[in-house]
């Protein structure tokens, strides 16, 4: 029997704590469970990561309780989380917490209620067998439901949860998790059941008697008698019997029926109709990709594959067929997609093939919906999960296949909190630990992934044609410097003559247009013409964006908002320039030029609601609008059949960002949005406007030349030692006081080894965005070899050591610190 347990807590402490396991919990304690354990003066929820028979330590505290009937983490998930903790330098407890759906909240309140079919006859026997359980049942028979805390007060704290879990397994009690605010956890529905004890003949006599006196009640009984198991949900009953709640209440009172609570599964996507599955014969290229995947699945060993195929080349169809293979072998699958691409249409497409085997894990779901999804998968009810990066943690049974679609997307990287993991890289690791096949798909793979394919770390399959041989669009680049010279002075040129003319043409043909401007708001900043004053956010070191509809200046980093001044706050001048073009200005220009066009704008400002984004795309697809205008959101998601023109208002917005991935990301965005133009019978057209029309990034995008772009870009990376040739790590220090952030960064920098280290340290320097949300930010950047190399390990090791020493020396709570390994956003 294991007497000791090593437990980690979701706190910023990088090691496990050993506890003694009291006798009565030993039998039920398993690795991967949550437990309650004394910690300092509090009791904390922790995760059991190891059990041991012996321990040299003395004076150990005891585990107070076990919180889950079954482990939440299987061994393979624990292993994955250990890898994440190690690679991304994050405490294991925090990784484990992040790997659970938000619904299983650590601070949740749990309510226990008596099962509907429990009778007191059980008690005598149970009192002999399991006295704790019997005590709990007795308490619940007196009053149900009770919160866990109430139960503890009634029967004593130790082992309550564990005993409740066992009762739950026997179906004698139900447990609901309540979040501090909204109720999450199991949602139940009221069902009405005929009371036992009468034969069908007796029932029919009764119904006959009731019919004249209380026809609605009689009708309710008739419906129940005809229902399977003599029960039906209250809602269905009322509908079928055309009865009111009063009739049912009367039946209840007469003791003829009773109420039971049945668990229902909440599912956001249930509301979307499932289309019919198209039976397709794979093209030769698709078949080749499928063969490679199938081989991997049959072999039951790890393999990784990059499917590089232009948009519309049938990648998704390959994923679908691969999942079918996996299912037929009894294996499960995870499909990661960028959050924004997770439209009901994509989900419906998977559902068309796999019906209700598919579960969606999505941040737009309510916590309850997400919790249910997680449980369906864990129970093996569903074997396919689609979701954004966090879906990689879903406990799919016997995982055989992991797909990462649009693997280059930055949204796979968690940037704003620990663990700052990359969903794609975790996917590869999870596949490795499960002997599964991982498929990365993209039209514009990241340099890292394509390099891995070039160096045979991943197999490469190309899909070179669009399905039905839809031609690639014709791309024209317009030099905006020339356009400006031709235009009126002081007036910003939104549309070049070419783009204007093309829009007009498409509108008159009744075809659809997509316009991309990757900046929201009206003007990106306002500037006084007299003194040059530019309005800045008072919390952040950035300019404020002008929003036309309510005449405000807004910060896009902290949401600070103020009324736009009509006179310069600096010199009192009244000649204020609205510089830079956001989506709202494009919308305005469009309305002036084409007042008849039906335009829908899609950016962060118009997609606030839970389903707003889907609704815009759906209505555009139905043809309710002629023009879809917006930020990078318009480049992703749905496929549109009637779009024949794509216009990029300014390709320069992202091109000169102080980030080594600026060109790569611009190339990807341009390629993606260009891919939305064209259909079977008509070649699409794309117009890209730019003040740097000769930039290699635009030229390669113009010719749909990924390979050319890759070869040029990879050389720069090689020379500079950037990924994929090296690894970066950013340690960022934040404080409301700039000196504090700077001092912390400096002392951390001093703790890093410099002489002879196989990596280089840069800094300490103010971050490019030195102030965000009132916090000054200073950075130390490390650049070293890849992790696979011993030298890469050395970088992680040195970083961890420096962090430990730093944390010992610096107890200043007012400086926060974040470690970002393989950062994708370095501003
Ligand atoms: P991608 O994921 O590369 O953009 P899709 O898999 O969505 O490509 O395919 C584009 C369109 O072609 C979809 O409407 C899909 O149903 C259809 N399609 C895919 N493969 C085939 C095929 N082998 N035969 C006929 N239609 C196909
Ligand atoms: Zn701000």
Short mmCIF file of C-alpha atoms in Angstrom, two decimals, residues 116-302:
data_model
loop_
_atom_site.label_atom_id
_atom_site.label_comp_id
_atom_site.label_asym_id
_atom_site.label_seq_id
_atom_site.Cartn_x
_atom_site.Cartn_y
_atom_site.Cartn_z
CA UNK A 116 -33.76 9.73 -6.71
CA UNK A 117 -34.05 6.03 -6.11
CA UNK A 118 -32.37 5.73 -2.73
CA UNK A 119 -34.34 4.24 0.12
CA UNK A 120 -33.57 3.91 3.80
CA UNK A 121 -33.49 0.09 3.44
CA UNK A 122 -29.93 0.42 2.24
CA UNK A 123 -28.68 1.89 5.46
CA UNK A 124 -28.33 -1.07 7.85
CA UNK A 125 -26.13 -3.03 5.49
CA UNK A 126 -24.11 0.02 4.58
CA UNK A 127 -23.55 0.94 8.18
CA UNK A 128 -21.66 -2.31 8.58
CA UNK A 129 -19.75 -2.10 5.32
CA UNK A 130 -18.98 1.61 4.98
CA UNK A 131 -19.95 3.68 7.99
CA UNK A 132 -18.74 6.99 6.52
CA UNK A 133 -20.89 6.53 3.47
CA UNK A 134 -23.88 5.62 5.57
CA UNK A 135 -23.43 8.76 7.66
CA UNK A 136 -23.42 10.88 4.55
CA UNK A 137 -26.54 9.24 3.19
CA UNK A 138 -28.33 9.79 6.47
CA UNK A 139 -27.41 13.46 6.40
CA UNK A 140 -28.69 13.76 2.87
CA UNK A 141 -31.94 12.00 3.69
CA UNK A 142 -32.55 14.69 6.23
CA UNK A 143 -31.70 17.48 3.78
CA UNK A 144 -30.66 17.42 0.15
CA UNK A 145 -28.74 18.94 -1.53
CA UNK A 146 -25.90 19.86 0.80
CA UNK A 147 -22.72 21.62 -0.11
CA UNK A 148 -19.50 19.79 0.57
CA UNK A 149 -18.73 22.23 3.37
CA UNK A 150 -22.10 21.57 5.02
CA UNK A 151 -21.52 17.83 4.79
CA UNK A 152 -18.12 18.21 6.37
CA UNK A 153 -19.63 20.06 9.27
CA UNK A 154 -22.22 17.34 9.75
CA UNK A 155 -20.03 14.25 9.49
CA UNK A 156 -16.47 15.50 9.99
CA UNK A 157 -14.06 16.66 7.34
CA UNK A 158 -11.78 13.75 6.74
CA UNK A 159 -12.45 11.71 3.66
CA UNK A 160 -15.87 13.16 2.94
CA UNK A 161 -15.11 13.77 -0.67
CA UNK A 162 -13.72 10.32 -1.12
CA UNK A 163 -16.80 8.72 0.44
CA UNK A 164 -19.06 10.92 -1.66
CA UNK A 165 -17.18 9.86 -4.76
CA UNK A 166 -17.83 6.23 -3.90
CA UNK A 167 -21.50 6.91 -3.33
CA UNK A 168 -21.55 8.67 -6.66
CA UNK A 169 -20.06 5.62 -8.36
CA UNK A 170 -22.86 3.46 -6.93
CA UNK A 171 -25.37 5.97 -8.24
CA UNK A 172 -26.62 6.81 -4.75
CA UNK A 173 -25.77 10.50 -4.84
CA UNK A 174 -25.25 13.14 -7.50
CA UNK A 175 -22.52 15.75 -7.37
CA UNK A 176 -22.68 19.09 -9.11
CA UNK A 177 -19.81 21.49 -9.45
CA UNK A 178 -20.86 25.05 -8.86
CA UNK A 179 -18.61 27.85 -9.94
CA UNK A 180 -18.48 30.93 -7.75
CA UNK A 181 -20.81 32.77 -10.12
CA UNK A 182 -22.61 30.77 -12.75
CA UNK A 183 -23.58 27.20 -12.13
CA UNK A 184 -21.45 24.86 -14.13
CA UNK A 185 -21.28 21.19 -14.11
CA UNK A 186 -23.97 18.72 -14.76
CA UNK A 187 -27.17 20.33 -15.93
CA UNK A 188 -30.27 18.38 -15.22
CA UNK A 189 -33.66 18.33 -16.78
CA UNK A 190 -36.87 17.45 -14.95
CA UNK A 191 -38.47 14.21 -15.99
CA UNK A 192 -41.85 12.92 -14.88
CA UNK A 193 -42.20 9.23 -14.09
CA UNK A 194 -45.31 7.20 -13.33
CA UNK A 195 -45.31 6.08 -9.74
CA UNK A 196 -44.80 2.30 -9.44
CA UNK A 197 -47.23 -0.10 -7.87
CA UNK A 198 -50.11 -0.22 -10.38
CA UNK A 199 -50.66 -2.66 -13.19
CA UNK A 200 -51.36 -1.28 -16.68
CA UNK A 201 -55.04 -2.28 -16.31
CA UNK A 202 -55.34 -0.34 -13.07
CA UNK A 203 -53.74 2.67 -14.79
CA UNK A 204 -56.21 2.55 -17.65
CA UNK A 205 -59.15 2.40 -15.26
CA UNK A 206 -57.73 5.41 -13.45
CA UNK A 207 -57.28 7.34 -16.66
CA UNK A 208 -60.86 6.58 -17.58
CA UNK A 209 -62.10 7.96 -14.28
CA UNK A 210 -60.00 11.08 -14.59
CA UNK A 211 -60.96 11.87 -18.17
CA UNK A 212 -64.17 13.71 -17.36
CA UNK A 213 -63.06 15.27 -14.09
CA UNK A 214 -59.56 16.35 -15.16
CA UNK A 215 -59.01 15.74 -18.85
CA UNK A 216 -55.51 17.33 -18.99
CA UNK A 217 -54.30 15.19 -16.11
CA UNK A 218 -55.69 12.12 -17.81
CA UNK A 219 -53.94 13.10 -21.00
CA UNK A 220 -50.65 13.43 -19.13
CA UNK A 221 -51.04 9.93 -17.77
CA UNK A 222 -51.88 8.62 -21.23
CA UNK A 223 -48.70 10.15 -22.62
CA UNK A 224 -46.65 8.68 -19.81
CA UNK A 225 -48.21 5.25 -20.24
CA UNK A 226 -47.25 5.32 -23.89
CA UNK A 227 -43.70 6.48 -23.21
CA UNK A 228 -40.71 4.25 -22.96
CA UNK A 229 -40.05 3.35 -19.34
CA UNK A 230 -43.23 5.27 -18.41
CA UNK A 231 -41.32 8.52 -18.27
CA UNK A 232 -40.78 11.65 -20.31
CA UNK A 233 -39.20 15.04 -19.81
CA UNK A 234 -41.48 17.63 -18.26
CA UNK A 235 -41.18 19.87 -21.30
CA UNK A 236 -42.11 17.07 -23.69
CA UNK A 237 -44.95 15.98 -21.47
CA UNK A 238 -46.53 19.42 -21.33
CA UNK A 239 -46.22 19.74 -25.08
CA UNK A 240 -47.57 16.29 -25.91
CA UNK A 241 -50.49 16.45 -23.46
CA UNK A 242 -51.15 20.13 -24.14
CA UNK A 243 -51.18 20.48 -20.38
CA UNK A 244 -49.98 23.15 -17.99
CA UNK A 245 -47.67 22.84 -15.03
CA UNK A 246 -50.74 22.82 -12.80
CA UNK A 247 -51.99 19.50 -14.15
CA UNK A 248 -48.63 17.93 -13.44
CA UNK A 249 -48.54 19.49 -9.99
CA UNK A 250 -51.93 17.93 -9.24
CA UNK A 251 -50.70 14.51 -10.36
CA UNK A 252 -47.65 14.94 -8.16
CA UNK A 253 -49.78 15.82 -5.21
CA UNK A 254 -51.99 12.82 -5.78
CA UNK A 255 -48.86 10.67 -5.69
CA UNK A 256 -49.49 9.36 -9.19
CA UNK A 257 -46.21 10.59 -10.64
CA UNK A 258 -42.84 11.68 -9.34
CA UNK A 259 -40.04 13.91 -10.55
CA UNK A 260 -36.52 12.76 -11.33
CA UNK A 261 -33.61 14.86 -12.48
CA UNK A 262 -31.83 13.59 -15.51
CA UNK A 263 -28.50 14.82 -16.74
CA UNK A 264 -28.53 16.59 -20.08
CA UNK A 265 -25.60 17.45 -22.27
CA UNK A 266 -25.31 21.02 -23.39
CA UNK A 267 -24.01 21.42 -26.87
CA UNK A 268 -23.75 24.75 -28.69
CA UNK A 269 -23.36 23.08 -32.07
CA UNK A 270 -26.49 20.96 -31.70
CA UNK A 271 -28.37 23.93 -33.08
CA UNK A 272 -26.58 23.86 -36.42
CA UNK A 273 -28.16 21.55 -38.98
CA UNK A 274 -25.89 18.80 -40.21
CA UNK A 275 -25.36 18.82 -43.97
CA UNK A 276 -25.34 15.65 -45.96
CA UNK A 277 -21.93 14.08 -46.31
CA UNK A 278 -20.57 14.38 -49.82
CA UNK A 279 -19.26 11.06 -51.03
CA UNK A 280 -15.96 11.87 -52.69
CA UNK A 281 -13.36 9.94 -54.55
CA UNK A 282 -10.03 11.24 -53.43
CA UNK A 283 -7.69 12.66 -56.03
CA UNK A 284 -4.40 10.93 -56.56
CA UNK A 285 -2.61 13.51 -54.42
CA UNK A 286 -5.15 13.22 -51.64
CA UNK A 287 -4.94 9.43 -51.77
CA UNK A 288 -1.19 9.62 -51.44
CA UNK A 289 -1.49 11.75 -48.32
CA UNK A 290 -4.06 9.36 -46.89
CA UNK A 291 -1.83 6.37 -47.60
CA UNK A 292 1.04 7.91 -45.66
CA UNK A 293 -1.26 8.58 -42.71
CA UNK A 294 -2.82 5.12 -42.88
CA UNK A 295 0.58 3.48 -42.83
CA UNK A 296 1.41 5.40 -39.69
CA UNK A 297 -1.89 4.44 -38.09
CA UNK A 298 -1.42 0.78 -38.89
CA UNK A 299 2.15 0.76 -37.67
CA UNK A 300 1.01 2.21 -34.37
CA UNK A 301 4.19 4.21 -34.06
CA UNK A 302 4.78 7.93 -34.00
#
